[in-house]
């Protein structure tokens, strides 16, 4: 069955440093979504990527979808303490359920 | 509040008891998902509905778990003969269709003692 893997599992950075998390799927995806979950909270949608090679930006966050639509990345430039949380990618094959990766937990020290 | 609503927020039950959780999705959202999340893990897919039809159920899901969405609106998740390993946060999410983002509820935290 479909599997979605994320690395690293944990990442600690100093405030101002950059951060990247990577997502890989065992199958080709129709789309991929990214979510953020703060400690004690529930996952909150960040963005969806649909097209092969697509790149989207949200302020300091840059999201990429691989050419083969099997991998994706989230890059945060100049992290801030408000970026703390766990970032999940979630992939969907055509007509199937949304499958989440295990997430990357980001901690930021000031 | 027009978000996804889950009840109860917390449930403590004795091993062997049955429990039922309810999820009210965002109005007019056709898709409804159930996930289970334990500490340090991502949401684990359990099952999902397109309107009232249950389209997919995780192969890892025990027969003790059953879900319904009788009128295509709210959904219930029942766990029979609970075990300690069932302790987790049970998350419900809904989306307008298969192409749009999912909105999550606050979850129901189950503790089996």
Short mmCIF file of C-alpha atoms in Angstrom, two decimals:
data_model
loop_
_atom_site.label_atom_id
_atom_site.label_comp_id
_atom_site.label_asym_id
_atom_site.label_seq_id
_atom_site.Cartn_x
_atom_site.Cartn_y
_atom_site.Cartn_z
CA UNK A 1 0.00 0.00 0.00
CA UNK A 2 0.90 3.63 -0.25
CA UNK A 3 3.54 4.85 2.18
CA UNK A 4 4.71 8.39 2.85
CA UNK A 5 8.05 8.90 4.54
CA UNK A 6 9.52 12.06 6.00
CA UNK A 7 13.00 13.02 7.09
CA UNK A 8 14.37 14.14 9.41
CA UNK A 9 12.17 13.11 12.32
CA UNK A 10 13.48 15.96 14.46
CA UNK A 11 15.36 19.15 13.72
CA UNK A 12 16.64 21.78 16.12
CA UNK A 13 17.84 25.12 14.77
CA UNK A 14 18.90 28.48 16.08
CA UNK A 15 16.51 31.28 15.30
CA UNK A 16 17.44 32.74 11.93
CA UNK A 17 18.75 29.48 10.48
CA UNK A 18 17.04 27.73 7.61
CA UNK A 19 15.11 24.47 7.87
CA UNK A 20 14.13 21.83 5.33
CA UNK A 21 12.00 18.72 5.61
CA UNK A 22 11.70 16.09 2.89
CA UNK A 23 8.83 13.84 1.96
CA UNK A 24 8.93 10.71 -0.21
CA UNK A 25 6.12 8.54 -1.42
CA UNK A 26 6.32 4.91 -2.48
CA UNK A 27 3.82 5.64 -5.27
CA UNK A 28 3.07 8.48 -7.68
CA UNK A 29 0.78 11.03 -6.11
CA UNK A 30 -2.06 13.02 -7.61
CA UNK A 31 -1.38 15.79 -5.12
CA UNK A 32 0.49 16.45 -1.91
CA UNK A 33 -0.51 18.60 1.02
CA UNK A 34 1.45 20.05 3.90
CA UNK A 35 0.12 20.55 7.42
CA UNK A 36 1.49 22.06 10.61
CA UNK A 37 0.61 20.83 14.07
CA UNK A 38 1.49 22.84 17.14
CA UNK A 39 2.02 21.01 20.44
CA UNK A 40 -1.39 20.07 21.83
CA UNK A 41 -3.14 21.13 18.65
CA UNK A 42 -4.52 19.50 15.55
CA UNK A 43 -3.05 19.51 12.03
CA UNK A 44 -3.70 22.74 10.15
CA UNK A 45 -3.52 22.90 6.37
CA UNK A 46 -0.68 24.92 4.87
CA UNK A 47 -0.69 24.26 1.13
CA UNK A 48 -1.45 21.81 -1.67
CA UNK A 49 0.75 21.01 -4.66
CA UNK A 50 -0.72 19.36 -7.73
CA UNK A 51 1.52 19.83 -10.74
CA UNK A 52 4.80 18.08 -11.48
CA UNK A 53 7.71 20.34 -10.52
CA UNK A 54 5.41 22.87 -8.87
CA UNK A 55 6.92 25.43 -6.50
CA UNK A 56 4.81 27.57 -4.18
CA UNK A 57 5.83 30.19 -1.66
CA UNK A 58 4.15 31.49 1.45
CA UNK A 59 6.27 34.27 2.93
CA UNK A 60 9.32 32.44 4.34
CA UNK A 61 8.02 28.98 3.39
CA UNK A 62 8.83 27.37 0.04
CA UNK A 63 7.15 24.15 -1.06
CA UNK A 64 8.26 21.96 -3.95
CA UNK A 65 6.70 18.98 -5.70
CA UNK A 66 9.08 16.67 -7.52
CA UNK A 67 9.03 16.09 -11.25
CA UNK A 68 7.97 12.48 -10.77
CA UNK A 69 5.30 13.52 -8.24
CA UNK A 70 6.76 11.15 -5.67
CA UNK A 71 8.61 13.58 -3.46
CA UNK A 72 8.22 17.01 -1.95
CA UNK A 73 10.02 19.42 0.33
CA UNK A 74 9.26 22.29 2.65
CA UNK A 75 11.95 24.90 3.23
CA UNK A 76 11.70 27.63 5.83
CA UNK A 77 14.05 30.59 5.49
CA UNK A 78 15.28 32.39 8.61
CA UNK A 79 13.26 30.42 11.14
CA UNK A 80 11.42 32.16 13.94
CA UNK A 81 10.20 30.80 17.26
CA UNK A 82 6.67 30.87 15.86
CA UNK A 83 7.71 28.18 13.35
CA UNK A 84 7.94 25.60 16.14
CA UNK A 85 5.75 22.55 15.59
CA UNK A 86 5.50 19.36 13.61
CA UNK A 87 5.24 19.55 9.84
CA UNK A 88 3.45 16.76 8.03
CA UNK A 89 3.22 15.98 4.38
CA UNK A 90 0.17 14.07 3.21
CA UNK A 91 -0.11 12.43 -0.16
CA UNK A 92 -2.99 11.13 -2.14
CA UNK A 93 -3.05 8.76 -5.07
CA UNK A 94 -5.88 9.33 -7.51
CA UNK A 95 -9.20 8.47 -5.86
CA UNK A 96 -7.75 7.30 -2.57
CA UNK A 97 -7.41 8.49 0.99
CA UNK A 98 -5.00 11.13 2.24
CA UNK A 99 -1.98 9.38 3.80
CA UNK A 100 0.22 11.27 6.23
CA UNK A 101 3.93 10.97 6.87
CA UNK A 102 5.24 10.70 10.43
CA UNK A 103 6.21 14.36 10.43
CA UNK A 104 9.27 16.45 11.20
CA UNK A 105 9.30 18.18 14.56
CA UNK A 106 11.01 21.54 14.47
CA UNK A 107 12.35 23.25 17.57
CA UNK A 108 13.84 26.73 17.45
CA UNK A 109 15.98 28.34 20.10
CA UNK A 110 16.39 32.09 20.33
CA UNK B 1 -18.64 27.75 14.83
CA UNK B 2 -18.51 26.20 11.39
CA UNK B 3 -15.43 24.04 11.94
CA UNK B 4 -15.22 20.29 12.41
CA UNK B 5 -16.63 19.30 15.77
CA UNK B 6 -15.76 16.15 17.69
CA UNK B 7 -17.36 14.75 20.83
CA UNK B 8 -16.40 13.90 23.41
CA UNK B 9 -13.05 15.65 23.73
CA UNK B 10 -11.82 13.13 26.25
CA UNK B 11 -12.89 9.58 27.07
CA UNK B 12 -11.54 7.27 29.74
CA UNK B 13 -12.81 3.72 29.58
CA UNK B 14 -12.04 0.37 31.08
CA UNK B 15 -10.52 -2.33 28.94
CA UNK B 16 -13.20 -4.40 27.30
CA UNK B 17 -15.80 -1.64 27.15
CA UNK B 18 -17.24 -0.23 23.94
CA UNK B 19 -16.86 3.44 23.06
CA UNK B 20 -18.40 5.63 20.38
CA UNK B 21 -17.13 8.97 19.10
CA UNK B 22 -18.99 11.50 17.02
CA UNK B 23 -17.76 13.85 14.32
CA UNK B 24 -19.72 16.70 12.78
CA UNK B 25 -17.94 17.85 9.62
CA UNK B 26 -18.08 21.26 8.02
CA UNK B 27 -21.45 21.67 6.37
CA UNK B 28 -21.54 20.49 2.73
CA UNK B 29 -18.19 18.76 2.95
CA UNK B 30 -18.59 15.50 1.11
CA UNK B 31 -15.50 13.74 2.38
CA UNK B 32 -14.99 12.71 5.97
CA UNK B 33 -11.87 11.03 7.31
CA UNK B 34 -11.00 9.29 10.55
CA UNK B 35 -7.40 9.16 11.73
CA UNK B 36 -5.67 7.93 14.85
CA UNK B 37 -2.62 9.69 16.26
CA UNK B 38 -0.28 8.62 19.03
CA UNK B 39 2.48 10.71 20.57
CA UNK B 40 5.27 11.48 18.16
CA UNK B 41 3.53 9.92 15.19
CA UNK B 42 1.65 11.26 12.21
CA UNK B 43 -2.09 10.81 11.76
CA UNK B 44 -2.70 7.16 10.87
CA UNK B 45 -5.46 6.66 8.34
CA UNK B 46 -8.42 4.60 9.55
CA UNK B 47 -11.24 5.10 7.09
CA UNK B 48 -13.01 7.67 4.95
CA UNK B 49 -16.43 8.43 3.50
CA UNK B 50 -17.66 10.10 0.37
CA UNK B 51 -21.09 11.28 1.48
CA UNK B 52 -22.64 8.23 3.16
CA UNK B 53 -20.48 5.67 1.36
CA UNK B 54 -17.48 4.24 3.17
CA UNK B 55 -14.92 4.13 0.37
CA UNK B 56 -11.84 2.80 2.08
CA UNK B 57 -10.84 1.21 5.33
CA UNK B 58 -7.27 0.67 6.46
CA UNK B 59 -6.17 -2.94 6.18
CA UNK B 60 -4.48 -2.51 9.53
CA UNK B 61 -7.78 -1.69 11.17
CA UNK B 62 -9.12 -4.30 13.55
CA UNK B 63 -12.64 -5.68 13.11
CA UNK B 64 -13.39 -4.11 16.48
CA UNK B 65 -13.50 -0.73 14.75
CA UNK B 66 -16.53 0.35 12.78
CA UNK B 67 -17.59 3.68 11.37
CA UNK B 68 -20.81 5.01 9.93
CA UNK B 69 -22.03 8.12 8.22
CA UNK B 70 -25.70 7.29 7.81
CA UNK B 71 -27.01 10.46 6.21
CA UNK B 72 -23.84 11.77 4.72
CA UNK B 73 -23.50 14.38 7.47
CA UNK B 74 -22.16 13.42 10.91
CA UNK B 75 -20.16 10.26 11.46
CA UNK B 76 -19.59 7.90 14.36
CA UNK B 77 -16.60 5.71 15.12
CA UNK B 78 -17.17 2.78 17.44
CA UNK B 79 -14.52 0.67 19.08
CA UNK B 80 -15.71 -2.57 20.61
CA UNK B 81 -13.94 -4.44 23.40
CA UNK B 82 -11.35 -1.71 23.84
CA UNK B 83 -7.73 -2.62 24.50
CA UNK B 84 -4.95 -0.56 26.05
CA UNK B 85 -3.35 -0.26 22.63
CA UNK B 86 -6.38 1.66 21.44
CA UNK B 87 -5.37 4.61 23.61
CA UNK B 88 -4.73 7.48 21.22
CA UNK B 89 -6.09 10.72 19.84
CA UNK B 90 -8.83 10.05 17.30
CA UNK B 91 -9.02 12.80 14.72
CA UNK B 92 -11.80 13.51 12.29
CA UNK B 93 -11.30 15.65 9.20
CA UNK B 94 -13.53 16.77 6.37
CA UNK B 95 -12.96 18.18 2.92
CA UNK B 96 -15.17 19.53 0.20
CA UNK B 97 -14.01 16.92 -2.28
CA UNK B 98 -11.03 14.75 -3.17
CA UNK B 99 -8.99 17.68 -4.47
CA UNK B 100 -9.16 20.13 -1.58
CA UNK B 101 -7.61 20.48 1.83
CA UNK B 102 -8.81 18.64 4.89
CA UNK B 103 -9.97 20.50 7.98
CA UNK B 104 -9.37 18.72 11.26
CA UNK B 105 -11.39 18.68 14.43
CA UNK B 106 -9.83 19.00 17.88
CA UNK B 107 -9.91 15.24 18.30
CA UNK B 108 -11.14 12.81 20.95
CA UNK B 109 -8.47 11.58 23.31
CA UNK B 110 -9.16 8.00 24.36
CA UNK B 111 -7.50 6.45 27.38
CA UNK B 112 -8.10 2.77 28.03
CA UNK B 113 -7.27 1.70 31.57
#
